[in-house]
CSV table of C-alpha atoms in Angstrom, one decimal:
chain,number,residue,atom,x,y,z
A,476,SER,CA,-8.2,3.3,3.2
A,477,ALA,CA,-11.1,1.2,4.6
A,478,VAL,CA,-11.8,-1.7,6.9
A,479,ILE,CA,-12.8,-4.6,4.9
A,480,SER,CA,-14.1,-7.9,6.3
A,481,GLN,CA,-14.9,-11.2,4.7
A,482,LYS,CA,-16.9,-14.2,5.8
A,483,PRO,CA,-16.1,-17.0,6.1
A,484,SER,CA,-12.4,-16.7,6.6
A,485,ARG,CA,-12.0,-20.3,5.6
A,486,ASP,CA,-14.1,-23.3,4.7
A,487,ILE,CA,-13.8,-26.9,3.6
A,488,CYS,CA,-16.5,-27.9,1.1
A,489,GLN,CA,-17.6,-31.0,-0.8
A,490,ARG,CA,-17.5,-31.1,-4.5
A,491,GLY,CA,-20.8,-30.2,-6.2
A,492,THR,CA,-21.8,-27.8,-3.4
A,493,SER,CA,-21.9,-24.0,-3.4
A,494,LEU,CA,-20.4,-21.4,-1.1
A,495,THR,CA,-21.3,-17.8,-0.7
A,496,ILE,CA,-18.6,-15.4,0.4
A,497,GLN,CA,-19.5,-12.1,2.0
A,498,CYS,CA,-17.5,-8.8,1.8
A,499,GLN,CA,-18.4,-5.9,4.0
A,500,VAL,CA,-16.7,-2.4,3.9
A,501,ASP,CA,-16.9,0.2,6.6
A,502,SER,CA,-17.5,3.0,4.2
A,503,GLN,CA,-19.4,3.5,0.9
A,504,VAL,CA,-17.5,2.6,-2.2
A,505,THR,CA,-18.5,2.6,-5.8
A,506,MET,CA,-16.5,-0.3,-7.1
A,507,MET,CA,-15.8,-3.6,-5.5
A,508,PHE,CA,-13.7,-6.3,-7.0
A,509,TRP,CA,-13.4,-10.1,-6.6
A,510,TYR,CA,-10.1,-11.9,-7.1
A,511,ARG,CA,-8.9,-15.5,-7.0
A,512,GLN,CA,-5.4,-16.4,-5.9
A,513,GLN,CA,-4.5,-20.0,-6.5
A,514,PRO,CA,-1.6,-21.6,-4.7
A,515,GLY,CA,1.7,-20.1,-5.8
A,516,GLN,CA,0.0,-17.8,-8.3
A,517,SER,CA,-0.7,-14.2,-8.5
A,518,LEU,CA,-4.1,-12.5,-8.2
A,519,THR,CA,-6.6,-13.0,-11.0
A,520,LEU,CA,-9.5,-10.7,-11.3
A,521,ILE,CA,-12.9,-12.6,-11.4
A,522,ALA,CA,-15.2,-9.7,-11.8
A,523,THR,CA,-16.0,-6.1,-10.9
A,524,ALA,CA,-19.2,-5.3,-9.0
A,525,ASN,CA,-20.8,-1.9,-9.2
A,526,GLN,CA,-23.9,-1.1,-7.1
A,527,GLY,CA,-27.0,-1.1,-9.2
A,528,SER,CA,-25.7,-2.9,-12.2
A,529,GLU,CA,-24.7,-6.3,-13.3
A,530,ALA,CA,-21.2,-7.5,-12.5
A,531,THR,CA,-18.6,-7.4,-15.2
A,532,TYR,CA,-16.8,-10.6,-15.6
A,533,GLU,CA,-13.2,-11.2,-16.9
A,534,SER,CA,-12.4,-13.6,-19.6
A,535,GLY,CA,-12.6,-17.2,-18.3
A,536,PHE,CA,-15.1,-16.4,-15.6
A,537,VAL,CA,-18.9,-16.7,-16.0
A,538,ILE,CA,-21.9,-15.6,-14.0
A,539,ASP,CA,-23.4,-19.1,-13.7
A,540,LYS,CA,-20.2,-20.3,-11.9
A,541,PHE,CA,-19.5,-17.1,-9.9
A,542,PRO,CA,-22.8,-15.2,-9.4
A,543,ILE,CA,-22.2,-11.9,-7.6
A,544,SER,CA,-24.6,-9.6,-5.8
A,545,ARG,CA,-24.0,-5.9,-4.9
A,546,PRO,CA,-27.1,-4.8,-3.0
A,547,ASN,CA,-25.7,-1.6,-1.6
A,548,LEU,CA,-22.5,0.6,-1.4
A,549,THR,CA,-20.9,-1.3,1.5
A,550,PHE,CA,-21.6,-5.0,0.7
A,551,SER,CA,-21.1,-7.7,-1.9
A,552,THR,CA,-21.3,-11.4,-2.2
A,553,LEU,CA,-19.5,-13.9,-4.4
A,554,THR,CA,-20.9,-17.4,-4.8
A,555,VAL,CA,-18.7,-20.3,-6.0
A,556,SER,CA,-21.2,-22.7,-7.6
A,557,ASN,CA,-21.0,-26.4,-8.2
A,558,MET,CA,-17.5,-26.6,-6.7
A,559,SER,CA,-14.7,-28.8,-7.8
A,560,PRO,CA,-11.2,-29.3,-6.3
A,561,GLU,CA,-9.9,-26.9,-8.9
A,562,ASP,CA,-11.8,-24.1,-7.2
A,563,SER,CA,-9.6,-24.5,-4.1
A,564,SER,CA,-8.1,-21.1,-3.7
A,565,ILE,CA,-8.0,-17.9,-1.7
A,566,TYR,CA,-10.9,-15.5,-2.7
A,567,LEU,CA,-10.3,-11.8,-2.1
A,568,CYS,CA,-12.5,-8.8,-2.3
A,569,SER,CA,-11.1,-5.3,-2.8
A,570,VAL,CA,-12.3,-1.7,-3.2
A,571,ASP,CA,-11.0,1.5,-4.5
A,572,PHE,CA,-12.0,5.1,-3.8
A,573,PRO,CA,-12.8,8.0,-6.1
A,574,GLY,CA,-9.7,9.9,-7.0
A,575,GLN,CA,-7.5,7.0,-5.8
A,576,GLU,CA,-6.2,4.2,-8.0
A,577,THR,CA,-5.0,2.1,-5.2
A,578,GLN,CA,-7.0,-1.0,-4.4
A,579,TYR,CA,-7.4,-2.1,-0.8
A,580,PHE,CA,-8.0,-5.8,0.0
A,581,GLY,CA,-10.0,-7.8,2.5
A,582,PRO,CA,-8.4,-10.6,4.6
A,583,GLY,CA,-9.5,-13.3,2.1
A,584,THR,CA,-11.5,-16.5,2.2
A,585,ARG,CA,-9.4,-19.7,2.0
A,586,LEU,CA,-11.5,-22.4,0.3
A,587,LEU,CA,-10.6,-26.1,0.1
A,588,VAL,CA,-12.8,-28.3,-2.0
A,589,LEU,CA,-12.6,-32.0,-1.4
B,586,GLU,CA,-0.1,-7.3,-23.5
B,587,ASP,CA,1.0,-5.8,-20.2
B,588,GLN,CA,3.5,-7.8,-18.3
B,589,VAL,CA,4.8,-7.7,-14.8
B,590,THR,CA,7.7,-9.8,-13.7
B,591,GLN,CA,9.1,-10.0,-10.2
B,592,SER,CA,12.4,-11.3,-9.2
B,593,PRO,CA,13.7,-13.2,-7.4
B,594,GLU,CA,10.8,-15.6,-6.8
B,595,ALA,CA,12.1,-16.3,-3.3
B,596,LEU,CA,14.7,-14.7,-1.1
B,597,ARG,CA,16.3,-15.7,2.1
B,598,LEU,CA,18.1,-13.1,4.2
B,599,GLN,CA,19.7,-13.0,7.6
B,600,GLU,CA,18.4,-10.5,10.0
B,601,GLY,CA,20.2,-7.2,9.2
B,602,GLU,CA,21.2,-8.2,5.7
B,603,SER,CA,19.9,-5.5,3.3
B,604,SER,CA,18.7,-6.4,-0.2
B,605,SER,CA,16.3,-5.4,-3.0
B,606,LEU,CA,13.4,-6.9,-4.7
B,607,ASN,CA,12.7,-6.2,-8.4
B,608,CYS,CA,9.6,-5.6,-10.4
B,609,SER,CA,10.0,-5.1,-14.1
B,610,TYR,CA,7.1,-4.1,-16.3
B,611,THR,CA,6.2,-3.9,-20.0
B,612,VAL,CA,3.2,-1.7,-20.4
B,613,SER,CA,1.9,0.8,-23.0
B,614,GLY,CA,1.6,3.7,-20.5
B,615,LEU,CA,2.1,3.6,-16.7
B,616,ARG,CA,-0.6,5.2,-14.5
B,617,GLY,CA,0.7,3.8,-11.3
B,618,LEU,CA,2.8,1.0,-9.7
B,619,PHE,CA,1.8,-0.5,-6.4
B,620,TRP,CA,3.6,-2.6,-3.8
B,621,TYR,CA,1.8,-4.8,-1.4
B,622,ARG,CA,2.8,-7.1,1.4
B,623,GLN,CA,1.0,-10.4,1.8
B,624,ASP,CA,1.3,-12.6,4.9
B,625,PRO,CA,0.4,-16.3,4.5
B,626,GLY,CA,-3.4,-16.9,4.4
B,627,LYS,CA,-4.2,-13.1,4.4
B,628,GLY,CA,-5.1,-10.5,1.9
B,629,PRO,CA,-2.5,-8.1,0.4
B,630,GLU,CA,-1.7,-5.0,2.6
B,631,PHE,CA,-1.0,-1.8,0.7
B,632,LEU,CA,2.5,-0.4,1.0
B,633,PHE,CA,3.2,2.2,-1.7
B,634,THR,CA,2.0,3.8,-4.9
B,635,LEU,CA,4.5,5.3,-7.4
B,636,TYR,CA,3.5,7.3,-10.3
B,637,SER,CA,6.5,8.6,-12.2
B,638,ALA,CA,10.2,7.7,-12.9
B,639,GLY,CA,12.5,9.0,-10.2
B,640,GLU,CA,9.8,8.8,-7.5
B,641,GLU,CA,10.7,7.3,-4.1
B,642,LYS,CA,8.7,6.4,-1.1
B,643,GLU,CA,9.7,5.1,2.3
B,644,LYS,CA,8.1,3.3,5.2
B,645,GLU,CA,10.1,2.1,8.1
B,646,ARG,CA,12.8,-0.3,6.6
B,647,LEU,CA,11.2,-0.3,3.2
B,648,LYS,CA,12.0,2.1,0.3
B,649,ALA,CA,10.4,1.8,-3.1
B,650,THR,CA,11.9,3.4,-6.2
B,651,LEU,CA,10.7,3.7,-9.8
B,652,THR,CA,12.3,3.9,-13.2
B,653,LYS,CA,10.8,3.8,-16.7
B,654,LYS,CA,11.1,0.0,-16.8
B,655,GLU,CA,11.2,-1.3,-13.3
B,656,SER,CA,10.7,-0.7,-9.6
B,657,PHE,CA,12.8,-1.8,-6.7
B,658,LEU,CA,11.7,-2.5,-3.1
B,659,HIS,CA,14.8,-2.0,-0.9
B,660,ILE,CA,14.7,-3.6,2.5
B,661,THR,CA,17.3,-2.1,4.9
B,662,ALA,CA,18.4,-4.2,7.9
B,663,PRO,CA,15.4,-6.5,7.7
B,664,LYS,CA,13.9,-8.2,10.7
B,665,PRO,CA,12.1,-11.6,10.9
B,666,GLU,CA,8.7,-9.8,11.0
B,667,ASP,CA,9.5,-8.5,7.5
B,668,SER,CA,9.0,-12.1,6.2
B,669,ALA,CA,6.1,-12.1,3.7
B,670,THR,CA,5.4,-12.2,0.1
B,671,TYR,CA,5.8,-8.8,-1.6
B,672,LEU,CA,3.5,-8.2,-4.6
B,673,CYS,CA,4.0,-5.6,-7.3
B,674,ALA,CA,1.1,-4.4,-9.6
B,675,VAL,CA,0.9,-1.9,-12.4
B,676,LEU,CA,-2.0,0.2,-13.7
B,677,THR,CA,-1.8,1.3,-17.3
B,678,THR,CA,-3.4,4.0,-19.4
B,679,SER,CA,-4.5,1.6,-22.1
B,680,GLY,CA,-8.2,1.3,-22.8
B,681,GLY,CA,-9.2,3.3,-19.7
B,682,SER,CA,-8.8,0.2,-17.5
B,683,TYR,CA,-8.8,0.6,-13.8
B,684,ILE,CA,-7.7,-2.9,-13.2
B,685,PRO,CA,-4.0,-3.5,-12.1
B,686,THR,CA,-1.9,-6.3,-13.4
B,687,PHE,CA,-0.2,-8.2,-10.6
B,688,GLY,CA,3.1,-10.0,-10.6
B,689,ARG,CA,3.6,-13.4,-9.0
B,690,GLY,CA,5.4,-11.9,-6.0
B,691,THR,CA,8.7,-12.4,-4.1
B,692,SER,CA,8.6,-14.6,-1.1
B,693,LEU,CA,10.9,-13.1,1.5
B,694,ILE,CA,12.1,-15.0,4.6
B,695,VAL,CA,14.3,-13.3,7.1
B,696,HIS,CA,16.1,-15.6,9.5
B,697,PRO,CA,17.0,-14.4,13.0
């Protein structure tokens, strides 16, 4: 497993603004994932971020709304752009390790958009 | 399309009252089934991975089992600190995907 941290842990934002969420891992990982968990719902994958390449987005999510950076093997950021109240959610990053199929999650960022 | 259904949606138990949570799945080929625990406002915490029918894994008061169509998470003599949402996820062989499909979870409350 790994120690995964996220910043901020929570935030309250005004509509139309943007928020960048950071995810830091204590060991090098190839793949990092960003999920959204809306109230009462399960986890929905936003995108997969590999170091050195463009993020791969799932259906319904676009780069202009959720730009992702992956500058090295231990760090990634997700930006939620031009926010609306519908973006209020918990945002989670996760990682997996070569030879393992289990994903390990960070503590999450709880976002409220007013 | 791969589907994962968890039941019940919510479960209330008295301390010491054993019970089971269910995760049924419809997938083309199972590579792995995962159980997570999620406390309110926090990220999911990994519990178990099961790979084949008949496999069982245990951790403290929790035991996970797997059949060809479903998995059970048995909770023996639960304590209030076991209160959490339990998530099930499956990873399939279709299309070489490495992305698990998550169920909606079972919210467990254990009363003292």
